[in-house]
C-alpha positions as a LaTeX table, in Angstrom:
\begin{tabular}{lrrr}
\hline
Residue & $x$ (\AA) & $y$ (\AA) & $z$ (\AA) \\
\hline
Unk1 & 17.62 & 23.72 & $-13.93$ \\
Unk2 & 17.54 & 20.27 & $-12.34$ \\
Unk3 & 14.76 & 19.26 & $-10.24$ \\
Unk4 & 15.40 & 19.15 & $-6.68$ \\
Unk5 & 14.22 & 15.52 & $-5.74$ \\
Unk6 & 11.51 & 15.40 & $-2.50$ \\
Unk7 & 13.11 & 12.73 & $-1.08$ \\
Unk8 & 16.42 & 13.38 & $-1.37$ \\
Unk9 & 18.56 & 11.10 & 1.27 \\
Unk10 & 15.11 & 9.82 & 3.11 \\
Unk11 & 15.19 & 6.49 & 4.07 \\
Unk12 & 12.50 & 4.02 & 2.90 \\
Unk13 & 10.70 & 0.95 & 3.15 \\
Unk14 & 8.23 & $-0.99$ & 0.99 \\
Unk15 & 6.39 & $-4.17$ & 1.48 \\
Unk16 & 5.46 & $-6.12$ & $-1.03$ \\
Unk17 & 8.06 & $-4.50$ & $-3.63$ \\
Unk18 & 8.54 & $-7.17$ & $-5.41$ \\
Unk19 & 5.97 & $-6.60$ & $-7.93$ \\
Unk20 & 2.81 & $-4.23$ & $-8.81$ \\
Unk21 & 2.56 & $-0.88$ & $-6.55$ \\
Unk22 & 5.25 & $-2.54$ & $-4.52$ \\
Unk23 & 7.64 & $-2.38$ & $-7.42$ \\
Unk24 & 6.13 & 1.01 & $-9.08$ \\
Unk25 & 6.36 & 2.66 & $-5.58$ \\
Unk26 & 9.98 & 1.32 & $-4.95$ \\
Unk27 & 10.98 & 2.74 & $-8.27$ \\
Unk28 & 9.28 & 6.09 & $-7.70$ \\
Unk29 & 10.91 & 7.20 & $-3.90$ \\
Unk30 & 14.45 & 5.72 & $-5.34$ \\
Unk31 & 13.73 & 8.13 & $-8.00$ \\
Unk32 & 13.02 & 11.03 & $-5.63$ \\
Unk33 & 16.20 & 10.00 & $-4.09$ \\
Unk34 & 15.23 & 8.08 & $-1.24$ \\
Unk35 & 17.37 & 5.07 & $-0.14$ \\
Unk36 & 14.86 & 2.32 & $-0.44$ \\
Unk37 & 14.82 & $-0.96$ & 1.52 \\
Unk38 & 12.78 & $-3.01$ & $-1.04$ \\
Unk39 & 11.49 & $-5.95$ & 1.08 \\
Unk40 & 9.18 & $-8.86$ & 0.01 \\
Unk41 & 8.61 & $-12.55$ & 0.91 \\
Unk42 & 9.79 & $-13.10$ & $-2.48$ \\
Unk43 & 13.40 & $-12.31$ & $-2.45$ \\
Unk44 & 14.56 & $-12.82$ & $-5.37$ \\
Unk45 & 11.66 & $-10.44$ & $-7.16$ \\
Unk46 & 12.51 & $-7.99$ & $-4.82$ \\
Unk47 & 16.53 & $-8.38$ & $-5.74$ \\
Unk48 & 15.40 & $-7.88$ & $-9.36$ \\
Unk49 & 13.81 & $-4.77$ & $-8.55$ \\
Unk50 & 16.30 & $-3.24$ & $-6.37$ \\
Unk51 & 18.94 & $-4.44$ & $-9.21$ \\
Unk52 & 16.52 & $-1.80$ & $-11.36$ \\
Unk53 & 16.73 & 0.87 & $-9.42$ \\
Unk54 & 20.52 & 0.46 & $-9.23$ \\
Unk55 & 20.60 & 0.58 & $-12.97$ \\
Unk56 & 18.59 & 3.29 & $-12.98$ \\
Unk57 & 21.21 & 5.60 & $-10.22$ \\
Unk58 & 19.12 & 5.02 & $-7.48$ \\
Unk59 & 19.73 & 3.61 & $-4.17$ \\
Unk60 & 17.70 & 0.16 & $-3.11$ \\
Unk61 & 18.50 & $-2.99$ & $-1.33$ \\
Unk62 & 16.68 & $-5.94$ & $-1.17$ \\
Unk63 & 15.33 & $-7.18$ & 2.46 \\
Unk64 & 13.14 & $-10.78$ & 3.27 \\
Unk65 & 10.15 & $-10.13$ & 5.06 \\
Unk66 & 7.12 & $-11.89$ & 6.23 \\
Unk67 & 4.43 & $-10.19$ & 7.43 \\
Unk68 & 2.85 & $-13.29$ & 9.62 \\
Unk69 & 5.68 & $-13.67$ & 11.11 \\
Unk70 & 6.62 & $-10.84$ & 13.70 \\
Unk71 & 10.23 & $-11.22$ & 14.28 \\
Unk72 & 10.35 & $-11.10$ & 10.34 \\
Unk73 & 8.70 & $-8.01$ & 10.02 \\
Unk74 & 11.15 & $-6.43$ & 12.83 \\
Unk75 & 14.53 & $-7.54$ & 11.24 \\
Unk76 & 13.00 & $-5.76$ & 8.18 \\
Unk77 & 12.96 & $-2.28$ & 9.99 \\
Unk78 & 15.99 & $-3.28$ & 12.01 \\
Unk79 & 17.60 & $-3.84$ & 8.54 \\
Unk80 & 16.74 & $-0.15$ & 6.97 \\
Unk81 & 18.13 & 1.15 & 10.02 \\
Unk82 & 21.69 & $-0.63$ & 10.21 \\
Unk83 & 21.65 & $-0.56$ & 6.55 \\
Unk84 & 21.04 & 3.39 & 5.92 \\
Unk85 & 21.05 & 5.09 & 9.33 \\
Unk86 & 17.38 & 5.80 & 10.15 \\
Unk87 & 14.15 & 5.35 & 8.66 \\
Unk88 & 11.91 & 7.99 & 7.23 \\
Unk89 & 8.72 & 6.53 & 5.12 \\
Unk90 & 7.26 & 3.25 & 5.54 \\
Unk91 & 4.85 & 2.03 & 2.97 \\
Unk92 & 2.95 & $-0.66$ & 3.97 \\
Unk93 & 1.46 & $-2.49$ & 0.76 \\
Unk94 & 1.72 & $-6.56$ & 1.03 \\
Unk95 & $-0.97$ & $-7.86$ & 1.73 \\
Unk96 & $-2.39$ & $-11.78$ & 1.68 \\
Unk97 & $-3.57$ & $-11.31$ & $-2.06$ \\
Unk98 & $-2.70$ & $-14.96$ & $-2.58$ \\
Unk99 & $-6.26$ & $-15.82$ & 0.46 \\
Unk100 & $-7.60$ & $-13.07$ & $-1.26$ \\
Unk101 & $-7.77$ & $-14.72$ & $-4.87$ \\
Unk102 & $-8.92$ & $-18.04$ & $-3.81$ \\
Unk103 & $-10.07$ & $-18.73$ & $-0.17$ \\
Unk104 & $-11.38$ & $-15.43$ & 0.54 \\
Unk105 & $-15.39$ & $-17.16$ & 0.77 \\
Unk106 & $-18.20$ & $-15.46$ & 1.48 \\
Unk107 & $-19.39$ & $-14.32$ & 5.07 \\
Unk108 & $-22.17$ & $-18.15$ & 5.47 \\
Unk109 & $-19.20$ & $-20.25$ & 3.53 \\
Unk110 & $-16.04$ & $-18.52$ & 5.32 \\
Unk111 & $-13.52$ & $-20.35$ & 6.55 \\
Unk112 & $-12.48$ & $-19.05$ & 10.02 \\
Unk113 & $-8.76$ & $-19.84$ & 9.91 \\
Unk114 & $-8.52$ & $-17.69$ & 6.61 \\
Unk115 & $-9.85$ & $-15.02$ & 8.29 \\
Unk116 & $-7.13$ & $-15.29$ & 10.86 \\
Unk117 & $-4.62$ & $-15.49$ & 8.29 \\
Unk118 & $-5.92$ & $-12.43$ & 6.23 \\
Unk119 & $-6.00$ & $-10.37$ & 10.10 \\
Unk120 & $-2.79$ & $-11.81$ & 10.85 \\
Unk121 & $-1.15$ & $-10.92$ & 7.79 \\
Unk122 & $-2.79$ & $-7.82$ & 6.57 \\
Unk123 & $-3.75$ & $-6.12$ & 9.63 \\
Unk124 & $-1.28$ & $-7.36$ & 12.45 \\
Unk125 & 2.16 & $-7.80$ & 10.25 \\
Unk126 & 0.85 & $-3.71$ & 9.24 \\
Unk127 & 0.82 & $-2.56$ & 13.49 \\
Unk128 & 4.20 & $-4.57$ & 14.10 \\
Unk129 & 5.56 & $-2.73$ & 10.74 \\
Unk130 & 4.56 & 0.83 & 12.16 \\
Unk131 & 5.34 & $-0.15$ & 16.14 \\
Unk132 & 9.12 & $-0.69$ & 14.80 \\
Unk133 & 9.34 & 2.46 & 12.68 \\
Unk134 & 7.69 & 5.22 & 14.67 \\
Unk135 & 10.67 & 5.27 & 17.64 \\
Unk136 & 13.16 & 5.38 & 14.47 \\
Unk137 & 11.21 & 8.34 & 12.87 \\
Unk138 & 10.70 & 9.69 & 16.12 \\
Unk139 & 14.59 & 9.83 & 16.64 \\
Unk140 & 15.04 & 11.63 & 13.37 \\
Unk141 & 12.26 & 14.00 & 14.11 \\
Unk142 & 9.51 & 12.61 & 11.94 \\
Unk143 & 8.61 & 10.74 & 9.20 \\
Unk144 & 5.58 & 9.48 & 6.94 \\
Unk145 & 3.70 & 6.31 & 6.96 \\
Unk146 & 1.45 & 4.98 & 4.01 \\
Unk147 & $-0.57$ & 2.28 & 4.48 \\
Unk148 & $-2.47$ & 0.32 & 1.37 \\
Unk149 & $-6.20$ & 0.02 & 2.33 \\
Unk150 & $-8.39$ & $-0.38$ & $-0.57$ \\
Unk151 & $-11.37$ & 0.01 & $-1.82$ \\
Unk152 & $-12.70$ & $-3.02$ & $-0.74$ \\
Unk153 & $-12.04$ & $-1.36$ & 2.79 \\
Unk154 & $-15.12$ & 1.00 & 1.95 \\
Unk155 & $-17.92$ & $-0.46$ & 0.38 \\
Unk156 & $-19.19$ & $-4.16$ & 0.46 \\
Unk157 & $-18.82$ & $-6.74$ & $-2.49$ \\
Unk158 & $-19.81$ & $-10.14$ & $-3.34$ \\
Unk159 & $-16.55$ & $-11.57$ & $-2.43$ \\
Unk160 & $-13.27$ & $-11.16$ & $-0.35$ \\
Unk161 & $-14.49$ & $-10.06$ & 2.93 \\
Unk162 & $-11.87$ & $-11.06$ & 5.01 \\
Unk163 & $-9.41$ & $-8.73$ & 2.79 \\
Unk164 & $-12.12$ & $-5.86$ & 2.97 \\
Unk165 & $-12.73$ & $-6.50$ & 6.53 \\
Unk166 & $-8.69$ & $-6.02$ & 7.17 \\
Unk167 & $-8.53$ & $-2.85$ & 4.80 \\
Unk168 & $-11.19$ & $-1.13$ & 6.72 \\
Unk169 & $-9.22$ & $-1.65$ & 9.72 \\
Unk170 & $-6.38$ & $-0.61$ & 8.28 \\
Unk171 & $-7.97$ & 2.60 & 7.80 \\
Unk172 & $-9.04$ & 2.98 & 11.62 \\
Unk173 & $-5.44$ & 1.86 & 12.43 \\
Unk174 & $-4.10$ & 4.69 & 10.34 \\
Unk175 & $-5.76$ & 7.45 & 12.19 \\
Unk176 & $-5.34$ & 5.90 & 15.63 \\
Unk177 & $-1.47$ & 6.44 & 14.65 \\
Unk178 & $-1.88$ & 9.70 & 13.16 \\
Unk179 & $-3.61$ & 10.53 & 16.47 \\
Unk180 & $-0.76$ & 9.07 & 18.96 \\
Unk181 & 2.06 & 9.97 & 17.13 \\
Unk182 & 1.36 & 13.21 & 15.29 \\
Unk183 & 2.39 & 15.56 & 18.00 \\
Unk184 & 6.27 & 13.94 & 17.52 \\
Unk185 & 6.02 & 14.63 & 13.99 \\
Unk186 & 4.87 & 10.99 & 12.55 \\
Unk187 & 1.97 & 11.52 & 9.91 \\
Unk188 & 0.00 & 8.32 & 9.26 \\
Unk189 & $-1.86$ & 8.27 & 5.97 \\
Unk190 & $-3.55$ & 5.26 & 3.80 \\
Unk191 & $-4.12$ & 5.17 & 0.18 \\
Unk192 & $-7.73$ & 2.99 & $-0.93$ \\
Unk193 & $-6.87$ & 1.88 & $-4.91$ \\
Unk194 & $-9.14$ & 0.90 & $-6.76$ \\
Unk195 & $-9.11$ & $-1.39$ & $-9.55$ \\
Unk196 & $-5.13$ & $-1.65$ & $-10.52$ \\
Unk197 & $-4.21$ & $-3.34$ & $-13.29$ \\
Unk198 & $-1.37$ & $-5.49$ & $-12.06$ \\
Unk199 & 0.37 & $-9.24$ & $-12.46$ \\
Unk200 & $-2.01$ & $-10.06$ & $-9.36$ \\
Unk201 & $-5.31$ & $-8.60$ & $-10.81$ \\
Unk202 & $-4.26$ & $-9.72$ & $-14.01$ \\
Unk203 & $-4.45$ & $-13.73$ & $-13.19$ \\
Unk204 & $-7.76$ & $-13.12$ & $-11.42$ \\
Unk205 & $-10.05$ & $-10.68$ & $-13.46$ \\
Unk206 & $-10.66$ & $-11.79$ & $-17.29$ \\
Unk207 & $-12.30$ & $-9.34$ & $-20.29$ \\
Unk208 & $-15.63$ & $-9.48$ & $-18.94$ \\
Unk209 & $-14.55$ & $-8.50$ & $-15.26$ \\
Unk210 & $-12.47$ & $-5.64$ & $-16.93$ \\
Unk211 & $-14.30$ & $-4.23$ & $-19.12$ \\
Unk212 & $-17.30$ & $-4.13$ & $-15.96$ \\
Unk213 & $-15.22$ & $-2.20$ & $-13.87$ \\
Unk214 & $-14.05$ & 0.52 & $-16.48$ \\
Unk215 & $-18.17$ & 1.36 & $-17.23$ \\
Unk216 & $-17.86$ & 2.27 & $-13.53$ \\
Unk217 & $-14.75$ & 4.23 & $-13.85$ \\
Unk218 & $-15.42$ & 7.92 & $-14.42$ \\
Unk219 & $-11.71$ & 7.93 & $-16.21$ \\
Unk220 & $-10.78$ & 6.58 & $-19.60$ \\
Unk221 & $-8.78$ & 3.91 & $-18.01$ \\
Unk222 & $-8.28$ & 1.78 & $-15.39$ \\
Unk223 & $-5.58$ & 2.40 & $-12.54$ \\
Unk224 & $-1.92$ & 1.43 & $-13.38$ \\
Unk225 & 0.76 & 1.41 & $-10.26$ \\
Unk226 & 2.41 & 4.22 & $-11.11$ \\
Unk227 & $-0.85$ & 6.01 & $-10.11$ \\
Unk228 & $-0.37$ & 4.21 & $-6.63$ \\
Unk229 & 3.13 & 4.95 & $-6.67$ \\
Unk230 & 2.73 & 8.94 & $-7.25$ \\
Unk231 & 0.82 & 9.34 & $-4.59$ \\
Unk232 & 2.94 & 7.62 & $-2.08$ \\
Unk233 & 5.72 & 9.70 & $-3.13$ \\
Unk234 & 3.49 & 12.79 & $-2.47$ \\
Unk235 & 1.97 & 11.36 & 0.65 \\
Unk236 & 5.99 & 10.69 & 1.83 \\
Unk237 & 7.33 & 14.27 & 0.87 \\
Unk238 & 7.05 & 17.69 & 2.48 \\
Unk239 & 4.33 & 18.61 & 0.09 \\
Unk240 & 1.70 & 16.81 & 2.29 \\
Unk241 & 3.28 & 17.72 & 5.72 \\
Unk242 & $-0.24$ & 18.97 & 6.87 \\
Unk243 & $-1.85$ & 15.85 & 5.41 \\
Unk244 & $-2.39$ & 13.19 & 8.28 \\
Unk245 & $-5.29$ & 10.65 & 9.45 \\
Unk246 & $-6.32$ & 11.02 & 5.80 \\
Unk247 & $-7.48$ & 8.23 & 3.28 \\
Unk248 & $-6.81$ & 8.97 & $-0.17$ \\
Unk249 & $-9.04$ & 7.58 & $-2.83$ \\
Unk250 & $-6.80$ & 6.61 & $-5.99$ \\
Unk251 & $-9.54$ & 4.12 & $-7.88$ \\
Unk252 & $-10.78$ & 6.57 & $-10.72$ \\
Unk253 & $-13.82$ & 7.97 & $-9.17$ \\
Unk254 & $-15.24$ & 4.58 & $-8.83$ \\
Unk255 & $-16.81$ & 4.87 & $-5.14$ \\
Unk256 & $-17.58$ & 8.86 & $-5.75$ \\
Unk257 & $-20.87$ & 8.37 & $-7.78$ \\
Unk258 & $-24.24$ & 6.98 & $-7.92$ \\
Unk259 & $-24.23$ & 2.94 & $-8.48$ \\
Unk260 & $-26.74$ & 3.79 & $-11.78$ \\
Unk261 & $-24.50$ & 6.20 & $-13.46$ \\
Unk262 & $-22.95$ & 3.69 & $-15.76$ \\
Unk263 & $-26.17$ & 2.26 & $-16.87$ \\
Unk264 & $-26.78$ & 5.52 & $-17.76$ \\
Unk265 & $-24.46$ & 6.24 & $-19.83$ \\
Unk266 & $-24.81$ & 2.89 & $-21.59$ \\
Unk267 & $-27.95$ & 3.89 & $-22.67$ \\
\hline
\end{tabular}
């Protein structure tokens, strides 16, 4: 018997698609058999992915977008619509990973204008994103937004908190919309990874910084996208219609135990 896909003829969009969850995710709803508006700042990853999906039978095509820049982030929705007829799931992923890796000081050192790019880019292009989908779901009697938060959006570190700072509010942001919208049948969830091994992580966290994070993980492993990605694709389908104003840890249980449990076990 074949499967019956969950998102058979949904319409989709994902941020940052070009690579990473981005990609993963893209893959994953064109798989379910969404039509899936793959949209990045870097166009020509994100025509390499959508030229993947295509190979693989599914339906993708490849959209510019730039999330600090608000008319950007509008033709991107505008384009899903006039494109495919609608829009159903938005998964809001990019983020300013690129501040993130280098700029992103801490709180005494901070420079104040990355802040305001990391907001602006992260948290703003996020709220123009949803403002332009929900009347489109609205019109089509629903539809299912998943924003990437992190975990960096619940618990402090030594570094980045501009990006945690604008994950955390990304998590407030998600229930306010859950709250305003759900009664029209728009659910608004987030997703807070973890550690994912991706090309972005990959250039910034060596051996040492790996193999750190892993003693913290209470799984074998550390996260891969396609974890990210299957949970999008459950947070986007029926199966979680009375899931909303909900953040969903995917990070390998590393915020859900006490900070001396792998010290612990090392001994």
């Amino acid at each position: 018997m074949t499967r019956l896909q969950r998102l058979q003829d949904k319409i989709a969009v994902v941020t940052g698609a070009a690579s990473g969850i981005g990609a993963a995710t893209a893959g994953r709803l064109a798989a379910e058999g969404a039509h899936t508006v793959v949209a990045d700042l870097n166009l020509d990853g994100a025509k390499a992915v959508t030229e993947e999906i295509r190979a693989a039978g599914g339906s993708a095509t490849a959209v510019p977008v730039d999330l600090g820049d608000i008319e950007s982030v509008r033709a991107m929705v505008a384009a899903a619509v006039e494109t495919y007829g609608g829009l159903d799931v938005l998964h809001n992923n990019a983020a300013a990973t690129h501040l993130a890796a280098r700029q992103d000081l801490a709180v005494v050192e901070a420079d104040p204008t990355v802040w305001d790019d990391t907001m602006r880019i992260n948290l703003r292009g996020t709220m123009v994103a949803v403002q332009s989908a929900v009347p489109h779901m609205i019109a089509r009697g629903g539809g299912s937004i998943i924003n990437t938060s992190s975990g960096a959006g619940l618990s402090g570190d030594l570094r980045n908190p501009a990006y945690g700072a604008s994950k955390a509010a990304l998590i407030n942001l998600t229930q306010y919309v859950a709250t305003q919208y759900g009664k029209q049948g728009v659910r608004c969830n987030a997703i807070a990874p973890g550690f994912i091994v991706t090309p972005a992580s990959s250039g910034s966290a060596h051996g040492a910084i790996r193999e750190a994070m892993l003693r913290h993980h209470l799984t074998p492993r550390l996260g891969r996208p396609e974890d990210v990605a299957s949970a999008v694709v459950f947070l986007a389908s029926d199966e979680s219609a009375f899931i909303t104003g909900h953040t969903l840890r995917v990070d390998g249980g590393l915020l859900s135990h006490q900070p001396y449990v792998a010290d612990l076990r090392a001994e």
